[in-house]
Coordinates of C-alpha atoms in Angstrom, one line a residue:
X17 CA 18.3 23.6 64.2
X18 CA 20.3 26.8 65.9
X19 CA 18.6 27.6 68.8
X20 CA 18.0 31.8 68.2
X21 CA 19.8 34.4 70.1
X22 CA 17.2 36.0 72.5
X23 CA 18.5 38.6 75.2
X24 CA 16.9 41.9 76.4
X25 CA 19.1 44.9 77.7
X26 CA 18.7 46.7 80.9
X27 CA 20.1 50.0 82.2
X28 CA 19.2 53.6 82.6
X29 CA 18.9 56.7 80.1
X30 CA 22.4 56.9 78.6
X31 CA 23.8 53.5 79.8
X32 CA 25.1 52.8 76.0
X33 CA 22.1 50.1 75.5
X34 CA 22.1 50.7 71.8
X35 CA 25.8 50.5 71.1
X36 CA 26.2 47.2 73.1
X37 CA 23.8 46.0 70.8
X38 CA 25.7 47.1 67.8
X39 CA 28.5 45.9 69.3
X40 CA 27.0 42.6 69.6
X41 CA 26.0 42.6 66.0
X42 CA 29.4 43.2 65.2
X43 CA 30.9 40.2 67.1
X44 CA 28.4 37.8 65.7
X45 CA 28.7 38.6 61.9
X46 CA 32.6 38.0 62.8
X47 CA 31.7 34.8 64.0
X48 CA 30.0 34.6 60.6
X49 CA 32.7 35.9 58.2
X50 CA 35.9 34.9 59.9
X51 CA 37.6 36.3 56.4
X52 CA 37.0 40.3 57.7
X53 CA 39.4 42.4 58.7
X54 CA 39.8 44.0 62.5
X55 CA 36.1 45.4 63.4
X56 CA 35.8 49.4 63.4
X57 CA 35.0 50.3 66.6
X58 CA 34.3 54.0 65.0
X59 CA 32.0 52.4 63.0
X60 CA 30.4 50.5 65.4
X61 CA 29.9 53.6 67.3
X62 CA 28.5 55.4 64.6
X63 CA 25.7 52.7 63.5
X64 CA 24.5 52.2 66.9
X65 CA 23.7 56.3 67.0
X66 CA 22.1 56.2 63.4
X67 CA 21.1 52.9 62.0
X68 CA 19.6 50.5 64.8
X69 CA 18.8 48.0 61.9
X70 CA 22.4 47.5 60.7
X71 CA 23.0 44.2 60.3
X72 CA 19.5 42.8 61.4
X73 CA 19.0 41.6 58.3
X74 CA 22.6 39.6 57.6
X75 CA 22.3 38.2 61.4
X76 CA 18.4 37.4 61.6
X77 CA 17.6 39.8 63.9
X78 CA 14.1 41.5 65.1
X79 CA 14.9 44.8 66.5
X80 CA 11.8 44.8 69.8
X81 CA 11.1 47.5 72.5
X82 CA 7.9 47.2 74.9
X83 CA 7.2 50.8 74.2
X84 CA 6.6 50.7 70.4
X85 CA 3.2 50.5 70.4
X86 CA 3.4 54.0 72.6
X87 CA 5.8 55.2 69.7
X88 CA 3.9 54.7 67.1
X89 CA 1.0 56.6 68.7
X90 CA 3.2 59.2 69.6
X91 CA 4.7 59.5 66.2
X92 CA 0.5 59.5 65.1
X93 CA 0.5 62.2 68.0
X94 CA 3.6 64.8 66.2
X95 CA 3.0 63.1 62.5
X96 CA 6.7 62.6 62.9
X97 CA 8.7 59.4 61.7
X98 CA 8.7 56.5 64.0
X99 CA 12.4 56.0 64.0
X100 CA 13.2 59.7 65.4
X101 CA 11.5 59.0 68.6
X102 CA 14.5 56.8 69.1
X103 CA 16.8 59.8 69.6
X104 CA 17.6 60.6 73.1
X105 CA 17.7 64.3 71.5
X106 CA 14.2 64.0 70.2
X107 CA 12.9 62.9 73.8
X108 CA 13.9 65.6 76.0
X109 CA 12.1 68.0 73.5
X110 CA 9.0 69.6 74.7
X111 CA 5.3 69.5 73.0
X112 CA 3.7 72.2 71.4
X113 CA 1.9 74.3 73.5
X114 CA -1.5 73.9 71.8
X115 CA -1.6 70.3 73.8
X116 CA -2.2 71.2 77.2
X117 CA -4.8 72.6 79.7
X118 CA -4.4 75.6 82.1
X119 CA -3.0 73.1 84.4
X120 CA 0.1 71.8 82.5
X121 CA 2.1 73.9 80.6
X122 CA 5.2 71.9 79.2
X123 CA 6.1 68.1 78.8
X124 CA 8.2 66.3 77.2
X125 CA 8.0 63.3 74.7
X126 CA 9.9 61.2 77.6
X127 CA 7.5 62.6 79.9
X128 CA 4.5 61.5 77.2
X129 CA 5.8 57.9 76.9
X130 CA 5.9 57.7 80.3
X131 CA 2.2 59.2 81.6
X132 CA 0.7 56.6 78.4
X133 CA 2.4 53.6 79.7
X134 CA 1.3 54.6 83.1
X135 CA -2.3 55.1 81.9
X136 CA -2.5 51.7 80.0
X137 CA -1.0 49.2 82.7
X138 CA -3.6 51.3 85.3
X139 CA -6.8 50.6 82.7
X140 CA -5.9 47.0 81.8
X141 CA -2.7 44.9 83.3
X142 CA 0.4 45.7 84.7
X143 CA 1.8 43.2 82.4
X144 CA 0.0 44.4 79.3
X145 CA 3.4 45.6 77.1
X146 CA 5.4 42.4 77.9
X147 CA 2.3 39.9 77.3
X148 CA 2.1 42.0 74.2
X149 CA 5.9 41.8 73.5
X150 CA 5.8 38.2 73.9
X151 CA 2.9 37.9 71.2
X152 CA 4.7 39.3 68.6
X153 CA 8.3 37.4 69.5
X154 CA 6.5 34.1 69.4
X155 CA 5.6 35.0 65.8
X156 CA 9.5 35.0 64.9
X157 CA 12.0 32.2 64.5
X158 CA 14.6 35.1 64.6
X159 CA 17.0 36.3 66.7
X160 CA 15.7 38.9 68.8
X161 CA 16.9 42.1 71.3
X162 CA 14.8 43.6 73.6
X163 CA 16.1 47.6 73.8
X164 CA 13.9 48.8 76.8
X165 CA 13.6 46.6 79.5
X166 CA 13.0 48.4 82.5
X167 CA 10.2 46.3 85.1
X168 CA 11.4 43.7 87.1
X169 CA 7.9 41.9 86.6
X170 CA 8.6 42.0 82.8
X171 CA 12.1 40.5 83.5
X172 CA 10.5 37.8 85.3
X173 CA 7.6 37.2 82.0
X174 CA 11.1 37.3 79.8
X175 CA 13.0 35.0 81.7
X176 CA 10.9 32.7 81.3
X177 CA 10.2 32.7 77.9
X178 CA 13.5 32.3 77.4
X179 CA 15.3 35.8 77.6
X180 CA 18.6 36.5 79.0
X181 CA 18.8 39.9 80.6
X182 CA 21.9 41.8 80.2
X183 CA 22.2 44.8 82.6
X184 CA 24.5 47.5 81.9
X185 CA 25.7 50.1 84.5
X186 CA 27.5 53.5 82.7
X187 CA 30.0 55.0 85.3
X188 CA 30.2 58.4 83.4
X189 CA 26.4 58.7 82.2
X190 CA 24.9 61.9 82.3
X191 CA 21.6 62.0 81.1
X192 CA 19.5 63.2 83.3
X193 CA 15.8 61.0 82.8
X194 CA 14.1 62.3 85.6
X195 CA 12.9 60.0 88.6
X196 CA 9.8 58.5 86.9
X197 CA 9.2 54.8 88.4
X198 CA 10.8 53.5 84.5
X199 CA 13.7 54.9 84.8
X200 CA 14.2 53.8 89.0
X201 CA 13.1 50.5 88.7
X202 CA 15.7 49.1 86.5
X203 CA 17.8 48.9 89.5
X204 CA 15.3 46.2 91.2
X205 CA 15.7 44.0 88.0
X206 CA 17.6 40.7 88.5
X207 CA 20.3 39.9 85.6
X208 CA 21.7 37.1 83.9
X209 CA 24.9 39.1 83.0
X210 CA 26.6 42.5 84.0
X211 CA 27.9 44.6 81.7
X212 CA 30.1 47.6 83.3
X213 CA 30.5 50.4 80.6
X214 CA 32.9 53.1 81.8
X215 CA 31.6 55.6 79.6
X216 CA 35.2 56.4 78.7
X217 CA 37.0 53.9 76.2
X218 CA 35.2 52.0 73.6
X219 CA 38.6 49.6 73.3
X220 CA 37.3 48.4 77.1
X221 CA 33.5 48.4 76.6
X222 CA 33.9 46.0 73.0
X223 CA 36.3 43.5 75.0
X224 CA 33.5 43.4 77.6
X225 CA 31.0 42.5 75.3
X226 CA 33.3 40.3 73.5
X227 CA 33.8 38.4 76.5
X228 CA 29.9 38.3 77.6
X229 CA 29.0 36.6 74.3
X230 CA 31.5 34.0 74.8
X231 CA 30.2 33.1 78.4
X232 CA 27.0 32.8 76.8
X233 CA 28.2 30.6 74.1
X234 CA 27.1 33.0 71.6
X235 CA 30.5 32.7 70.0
X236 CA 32.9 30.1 69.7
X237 CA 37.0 29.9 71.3
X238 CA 38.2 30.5 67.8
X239 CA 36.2 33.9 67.8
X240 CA 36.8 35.2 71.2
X241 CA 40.6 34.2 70.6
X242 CA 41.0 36.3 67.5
X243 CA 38.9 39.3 69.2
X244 CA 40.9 39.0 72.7
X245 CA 44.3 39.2 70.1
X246 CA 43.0 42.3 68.1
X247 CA 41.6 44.1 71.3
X248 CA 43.9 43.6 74.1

């Protein structure tokens, strides 16, 4: 029995989390279909901004983020479709006025996720979204990513359940995400692997993640080799 692929990504607003996964994707269903042609890295590119469950399906993977059970409230909240509140777009836009008191006049729906997540680990456990993650992983026999790992103590719960933790650092990101605790504390986290995205060439980027999966054995010599000929 193949043991399944279980990683979750680390990094800041704007690190490139979701491309690395579709990069990722990409590399594996080459492993897959040795028979395809050179990978589009345009394509790539484009998928990983619009269609996070490309190639889930062919590969056997379950698509999870500690935060969805906040989305889907949130998209309860704005009767809005849960996939938009993926956007980075959608999350720097503010809520209707009609939602606040005297005292607050403007938020945003990053500043939303963040004041609920606050509010439940305060009421119950500081752990409750990765204890809840975990329930629902230990459900699947599939391959899984984690897209929003940003607590060192839900490294820690990941780890060891099995997890590898990819951080990614973006030289050239500028999205501003504000100085909440989720978006500071991802530089506490301790990593598996390091994944340095200079924000400039995606040439660079796909032969760093070509190279990651092969030190974790995600892909074979034969693989790497023909990537390493294609993209160097």
């Amino acid at each position: 029995m193949v043991t399944p692929i279980k990683f979750a990504l680390c990094g800041k607003a704007g690190a490139g989390k979701d491309l690395v996964f579709a990069m990722i994707k990409a590399i594996l269903n080459k492993k897959l279909n040795p028979h395809y042609t050179k990978i589009d890295l345009q394509h790539v590119l484009q998928m990983s901004k619009t269609n996070e469950d490309w190639l889930n399906v062919e590969l056997g993977f379950i698509t999870e983020r500690f935060t969805n059970p906040i989305k889907y409230a949130i998209a309860g909240f704005l009767g809005c479709p849960l996939e938009l509140l993926l956007s980075q777009d959608i999350k720097k836009q503010t809520l209707p006025p009609a939602y606040f008191t005297a005292n607050k006049t403007e938020m945003t729906i990053r500043e939303m996720h963040q004041i609920i997540g606050d509010a439940m680990k305060e009421a119950f456990n500081i752990d409750i979204f990765v204890l809840s993650l975990i329930e629902r992983c230990n459900k699947q026999d599939n391959n899984i990513a984690i897209m929003d790992l940003r607590f060192p103590n839900e490294a820690a719960v990941l780890r060891n359940n099995g997890f590898t933790i990819i951080k990614i650092f973006n030289e050239e990101n500028s999205v501003d995400a504000g100085s909440h605790i989720s978006e500071t504390a991802v530089d506490q986290i301790e990593y598996d692997y390091y994944l340095r995205n200079d924000g400039k060439s995606l040439i660079k980027l796909f032969s760093r993640v070509a190279y990651m999966c092969y030190c974790l054995e995600w892909i074979d010599d034969k693989t790497y080799t023909e990537l390493k000929n294609e993209y160097n």
